[in-house]
Amino acid sequence: MGSSATPSTAASAPGRRKVALYLALLTLQYGAQPLISKRFVRQEVIVTTLVLSIEVAKVICAVILLVAEGSLKKQFNNWSITRSLTASGLPAAIYALQNSLLQISYKNLDSLTFSILNQTKLLFTAFFTYLILGQKQSPKQIFALTLLIAAAVLLSIGESSSKGSGGGNSDYILLYGIIPVTVASVLSGLASSLCQWASQVKKHTSYMMTIEMSFIGSMCLLASTSQSPDGEAIRKHGFFHEWTLLTVVPVLMNAVGGILVGLVTTYAGGGFVIVSALLVTALLQFIFDGKPPSLYCLIALPLVMTSIFIYQKYPYVDRKKKD
């Protein structure tokens, strides 16, 4: 869901009600996505088919929005394959891998644990934006990132050990739950930084980047199916193996969420949404699964929420420019 870049600030800002609607929709999408994916996607569904479907849905959403803006023709007239590959090629391949890892992790972690660990992408985004764009962090932001690391380590060790002591396979949870979402967070940070570079240096617009990255990412996934286990499974069982009508729901939610991320980041900032979404995840998990948060989640959740609040509230200020 993270492959949408920020829309052009040249676009007219929507009214407060529309911004509030974007915030509410994105909060629900963030909060419900792990639970919906876990409930509506069967274990036997081939991961590559899910990711490919999400990318196609993102393209359709982006094209619809460009048509609504009346800028579709202009965008494609200015498009070039060289510029597209330079700006979107590498992020697209990274996001394709990231989305595959997230789909694996969705199935093997409870919704709240997944959502909390997924927020470590903030740490890796900060790291890669410093390396690629030279974007510095304030001392308070560094403290916030330290809290995030502490929460992630606590949750990873705690959840892994509790699954083992509760009769589950702790190695399986680590390999197919915790490690995939952590690696996905690293990849998300890298791809997000590359998208920021593309939007600043290459002056690439949001929706065109969404279309390009989804298309290129899909091509990478299709190419991988010639040798991958998923490709063999598709050839043996068919593309929609173990899909149901309900499987379409998380696919569409993920695609729409990618578009909403860009709109909310531009007009309102994303910190409030992330904090609210964690609470929504905890509430929905308790309502629908009857599963209260574990002790480790209860400790990690306020750490992550505090971290996100501090990180958004106290950005780095260049004193020389300010003076």
Coordinates of C-alpha atoms in Angstrom, one line a residue:
M1 CA 0.0 0.0 0.0
G2 CA 2.9 2.3 0.4
S3 CA 3.8 2.8 -3.3
S4 CA 1.9 6.0 -3.8
A5 CA 4.0 9.1 -3.8
T6 CA 2.8 12.5 -2.6
P7 CA 0.5 14.3 -5.0
S8 CA 1.6 17.6 -6.4
T9 CA 1.1 20.5 -4.0
A10 CA 0.1 22.6 -7.0
A11 CA -3.2 20.9 -6.9
S12 CA -5.9 22.8 -5.1
A13 CA -6.3 21.8 -1.5
P14 CA -9.6 20.2 -0.7
G15 CA -12.0 21.5 1.9
R16 CA -11.8 20.5 5.6
R17 CA -14.6 18.1 5.3
K18 CA -12.9 16.3 2.4
V19 CA -9.6 16.1 4.3
A20 CA -11.5 14.8 7.4
L21 CA -13.0 12.1 5.1
Y22 CA -9.6 11.2 3.8
L23 CA -8.3 10.9 7.4
A24 CA -11.2 8.7 8.5
L25 CA -11.0 6.4 5.5
L26 CA -7.2 6.0 5.8
T27 CA -7.5 5.3 9.5
L28 CA -10.0 2.6 8.9
Q29 CA -8.0 1.1 6.0
Y30 CA -4.8 1.1 8.0
G31 CA -6.5 -0.3 11.1
A32 CA -8.6 -2.9 9.4
Q33 CA -6.2 -4.1 6.6
P34 CA -4.3 -6.7 8.7
L35 CA -7.5 -8.2 10.2
I36 CA -9.3 -8.2 6.8
S37 CA -6.4 -9.8 5.0
K38 CA -6.0 -12.5 7.7
R39 CA -9.7 -13.4 7.6
F40 CA -10.5 -13.1 3.9
V41 CA -7.3 -14.6 2.4
R42 CA -6.8 -18.3 2.8
Q43 CA -3.4 -19.7 3.6
E44 CA -3.3 -21.6 0.3
V45 CA -3.8 -18.4 -1.8
I46 CA -0.7 -17.8 -4.0
V47 CA 1.0 -14.6 -2.7
T48 CA 2.1 -13.5 -6.2
T49 CA -1.5 -13.5 -7.4
L50 CA -2.5 -11.2 -4.6
V51 CA 0.3 -8.7 -5.1
L52 CA -0.3 -8.6 -8.9
S53 CA -4.0 -8.0 -8.4
I54 CA -3.3 -5.2 -5.9
E55 CA -1.0 -3.5 -8.5
V56 CA -3.6 -3.8 -11.2
A57 CA -6.2 -2.2 -8.9
K58 CA -3.8 0.6 -8.0
V59 CA -3.3 1.4 -11.7
I60 CA -7.1 1.5 -12.2
C61 CA -7.6 3.8 -9.2
A62 CA -4.8 6.2 -10.4
V63 CA -6.2 6.4 -13.9
I64 CA -9.7 7.1 -12.6
L65 CA -8.3 10.0 -10.5
L66 CA -6.3 11.4 -13.4
V67 CA -9.4 11.3 -15.5
A68 CA -11.3 13.1 -12.7
E69 CA -8.6 15.7 -12.6
G70 CA -8.7 16.1 -16.4
S71 CA -5.0 15.7 -16.6
L72 CA -4.7 12.2 -18.0
K73 CA -3.9 13.3 -21.6
K74 CA -1.3 15.8 -20.4
Q75 CA 0.5 13.3 -18.2
F76 CA 0.8 10.7 -20.9
N77 CA 1.9 13.3 -23.5
N78 CA 4.8 14.3 -21.2
W79 CA 5.7 10.7 -20.4
S80 CA 8.9 9.0 -21.6
I81 CA 10.2 5.5 -20.9
T82 CA 13.7 6.7 -19.9
R83 CA 12.3 9.2 -17.4
S84 CA 9.9 6.5 -16.1
L85 CA 12.5 3.9 -15.6
T86 CA 14.9 6.4 -13.9
A87 CA 12.3 7.6 -11.5
S88 CA 10.1 4.5 -10.8
G89 CA 12.1 1.4 -11.9
L90 CA 14.0 0.7 -8.6
P91 CA 11.2 1.7 -6.2
A92 CA 8.8 -0.4 -8.2
A93 CA 10.9 -3.6 -7.9
I94 CA 11.4 -2.9 -4.2
Y95 CA 7.7 -2.4 -3.5
A96 CA 6.8 -5.5 -5.4
L97 CA 9.1 -7.6 -3.0
Q98 CA 7.9 -5.7 0.0
N99 CA 4.2 -6.4 -0.8
S100 CA 5.0 -10.1 -1.2
L101 CA 6.6 -10.1 2.2
L102 CA 3.7 -8.3 3.8
Q103 CA 1.2 -10.8 2.4
I104 CA 3.2 -13.7 4.0
S105 CA 3.4 -11.8 7.4
Y106 CA -0.3 -11.0 7.4
K107 CA -1.1 -14.7 7.6
N108 CA 1.3 -15.6 10.4
L109 CA 1.0 -12.8 12.9
D110 CA -2.0 -11.4 14.8
S111 CA -3.3 -8.1 13.5
L112 CA -2.0 -5.8 16.2
T113 CA 1.5 -7.4 16.4
F114 CA 1.8 -7.0 12.6
S115 CA 0.6 -3.3 12.7
I116 CA 3.0 -2.4 15.5
L117 CA 6.0 -4.1 13.8
N118 CA 5.1 -2.5 10.5
Q119 CA 5.6 1.0 12.0
T120 CA 9.4 0.3 12.2
K121 CA 9.3 1.6 8.5
L122 CA 9.5 5.1 10.1
L123 CA 12.9 4.2 11.4
F124 CA 14.2 3.0 8.1
T125 CA 12.6 5.8 6.2
A126 CA 14.5 8.3 8.4
F127 CA 17.7 6.4 7.8
F128 CA 17.4 6.2 4.0
T129 CA 16.2 9.8 3.6
Y130 CA 19.3 10.9 5.4
L131 CA 21.5 8.8 3.2
I132 CA 19.8 9.7 -0.1
L133 CA 18.5 13.2 0.5
G134 CA 20.6 14.4 3.4
Q135 CA 17.5 14.9 5.5
K136 CA 18.5 15.3 9.1
Q137 CA 16.6 14.3 12.3
S138 CA 16.2 16.5 15.4
P139 CA 17.4 15.2 18.8
K140 CA 13.7 14.6 19.8
Q141 CA 13.2 12.6 16.6
I142 CA 16.2 10.4 17.3
F143 CA 14.8 9.8 20.8
A144 CA 11.4 8.9 19.1
L145 CA 13.2 6.4 16.8
T146 CA 15.0 4.9 19.8
L147 CA 11.5 4.3 21.4
L148 CA 10.4 2.6 18.2
I149 CA 13.4 0.3 18.2
A150 CA 12.8 -0.6 21.8
A151 CA 9.1 -1.4 21.1
A152 CA 10.0 -3.5 18.0
V153 CA 12.7 -5.5 19.9
L154 CA 10.4 -6.1 22.9
L155 CA 7.5 -7.2 20.7
S156 CA 9.6 -9.5 18.5
I157 CA 11.2 -11.3 21.4
G158 CA 8.0 -11.4 23.4
E159 CA 5.7 -12.6 20.8
S160 CA 8.1 -15.2 19.5
S161 CA 8.7 -16.6 23.0
S162 CA 5.0 -16.6 23.9
K163 CA 4.1 -18.5 20.8
G164 CA 6.6 -21.1 21.7
S165 CA 5.5 -21.4 25.3
G166 CA 1.9 -21.5 24.2
G167 CA 2.4 -24.6 22.1
G168 CA 3.0 -22.8 18.8
N169 CA 6.1 -23.0 16.7
S170 CA 8.2 -20.0 17.7
D171 CA 10.7 -20.6 14.8
Y172 CA 7.8 -20.6 12.3
I173 CA 6.4 -17.3 13.7
L174 CA 9.9 -15.7 13.6
L175 CA 10.7 -16.9 10.0
Y176 CA 7.3 -16.4 8.4
G177 CA 5.9 -13.5 10.6
I178 CA 8.4 -11.3 12.3
I179 CA 11.3 -11.4 9.8
P180 CA 9.1 -10.8 6.7
V181 CA 7.4 -7.7 8.2
T182 CA 10.7 -6.4 9.4
V183 CA 12.4 -6.8 6.1
A184 CA 9.4 -5.3 4.4
S185 CA 9.8 -2.2 6.7
V186 CA 13.4 -1.8 5.6
L187 CA 12.3 -2.1 1.9
S188 CA 9.5 0.4 2.5
G189 CA 11.9 2.9 4.0
L190 CA 14.3 2.6 1.0
A191 CA 11.5 2.8 -1.6
S192 CA 9.8 5.7 0.1
S193 CA 13.1 7.6 0.1
L194 CA 13.6 6.9 -3.6
C195 CA 10.1 8.1 -4.3
Q196 CA 10.8 11.4 -2.4
W197 CA 14.0 11.7 -4.5
A198 CA 12.0 11.2 -7.7
S199 CA 9.3 13.7 -6.7
Q200 CA 11.9 16.4 -5.7
V201 CA 14.7 15.8 -8.3
K202 CA 12.8 14.3 -11.2
K203 CA 9.6 16.3 -10.5
H204 CA 7.5 13.2 -11.0
T205 CA 3.8 13.5 -10.1
S206 CA 2.1 11.1 -7.7
Y207 CA -0.5 9.3 -9.8
M208 CA 1.9 8.8 -12.7
M209 CA 4.5 7.3 -10.3
T210 CA 1.7 5.0 -9.0
I211 CA 0.9 3.8 -12.5
E212 CA 4.6 3.4 -13.5
M213 CA 5.6 1.6 -10.3
S214 CA 2.6 -0.8 -10.4
F215 CA 3.3 -1.6 -14.0
I216 CA 7.0 -2.1 -13.6
G217 CA 6.5 -4.0 -10.3
S218 CA 4.0 -6.3 -12.0
M219 CA 6.5 -7.0 -14.8
C220 CA 9.1 -7.9 -12.2
L221 CA 6.7 -10.3 -10.5
L222 CA 5.6 -11.9 -13.8
A223 CA 9.3 -12.4 -14.8
S224 CA 10.0 -14.1 -11.4
T225 CA 7.2 -16.6 -11.9
S226 CA 9.2 -18.4 -14.6
Q227 CA 11.5 -19.8 -11.9
S228 CA 9.7 -19.2 -8.5
P229 CA 7.6 -21.7 -6.5
D230 CA 4.7 -19.3 -6.9
G231 CA 5.0 -19.4 -10.7
E232 CA 5.0 -23.2 -10.6
A233 CA 1.9 -23.1 -8.3
I234 CA 0.1 -20.8 -10.7
R235 CA 0.8 -23.0 -13.7
K236 CA -0.4 -26.1 -11.7
H237 CA -3.4 -24.7 -9.9
G238 CA -4.4 -21.6 -11.8
F239 CA -4.1 -17.9 -11.0
F240 CA -7.1 -17.7 -8.7
H241 CA -6.3 -20.8 -6.7
E242 CA -8.2 -20.8 -3.4
W243 CA -9.6 -17.3 -4.0
T244 CA -13.1 -16.5 -2.9
L245 CA -15.3 -13.4 -3.6
L246 CA -14.2 -12.0 -0.2
T247 CA -10.5 -12.2 -1.3
V248 CA -11.2 -9.2 -3.5
V249 CA -12.0 -7.0 -0.4
P250 CA -8.4 -6.8 1.0
V251 CA -7.1 -6.4 -2.6
L252 CA -9.3 -3.3 -3.2
M253 CA -8.6 -1.9 0.3
N254 CA -4.9 -2.1 -0.2
A255 CA -5.1 -0.4 -3.6
V256 CA -7.3 2.5 -2.4
G257 CA -5.1 2.8 0.7
G258 CA -2.1 3.5 -1.5
I259 CA -4.0 6.5 -3.1
L260 CA -5.3 7.8 0.2
V261 CA -1.7 7.8 1.7
G262 CA -0.6 10.4 -0.9
L263 CA -3.7 12.6 -0.3
V264 CA -3.5 12.5 3.5
T265 CA 0.3 13.1 3.6
T266 CA -0.1 16.1 1.4
Y267 CA -3.0 17.8 3.1
A268 CA -2.9 16.7 6.7
G269 CA 0.2 14.7 7.6
G270 CA 0.1 11.0 8.5
G271 CA 1.1 10.8 12.2
F272 CA -2.5 11.1 13.6
V273 CA -3.7 8.4 11.2
I274 CA -1.0 5.9 12.2
V275 CA -1.7 6.3 15.9
S276 CA -5.4 6.1 15.4
A277 CA -5.1 3.1 13.2
L278 CA -3.2 1.1 15.8
L279 CA -6.1 1.7 18.2
V280 CA -8.6 0.6 15.5
T281 CA -6.6 -2.6 14.9
A282 CA -6.6 -3.4 18.6
L283 CA -10.3 -2.7 18.9
L284 CA -11.3 -4.7 15.8
Q285 CA -9.1 -7.6 16.8
F286 CA -10.9 -7.8 20.2
I287 CA -14.4 -7.4 18.6
F288 CA -14.0 -9.9 15.7
D289 CA -11.5 -12.4 17.0
G290 CA -12.2 -12.0 20.7
K291 CA -8.5 -11.7 21.3
P292 CA -7.3 -9.0 23.7
P293 CA -3.8 -7.5 23.2
S294 CA -1.0 -9.5 24.7
L295 CA 1.1 -8.1 27.5
Y296 CA 3.9 -7.4 25.0
C297 CA 1.5 -5.5 22.8
L298 CA 0.1 -3.5 25.7
I299 CA 3.7 -2.4 26.5
A300 CA 4.8 -1.8 22.9
L301 CA 1.6 0.1 21.8
P302 CA 2.1 3.2 23.9
L303 CA 5.8 3.3 23.1
V304 CA 5.0 3.3 19.3
M305 CA 2.3 5.8 19.7
T306 CA 4.5 8.1 21.7
S307 CA 7.3 7.6 19.2
I308 CA 5.1 8.6 16.2
F309 CA 3.7 11.6 18.0
I310 CA 7.1 13.0 19.0
Y311 CA 8.6 12.2 15.5
Q312 CA 5.8 14.2 13.8
K313 CA 5.7 17.0 16.3
Y314 CA 9.4 17.9 16.5
P315 CA 11.0 17.8 13.0
Y316 CA 14.5 19.0 12.3
V317 CA 14.9 22.7 11.9
D318 CA 17.9 24.1 10.1
R319 CA 18.9 27.0 12.4
K320 CA 21.1 28.6 9.6
K321 CA 18.2 28.8 7.2
K322 CA 15.8 30.0 10.0
D323 CA 18.2 32.8 10.8

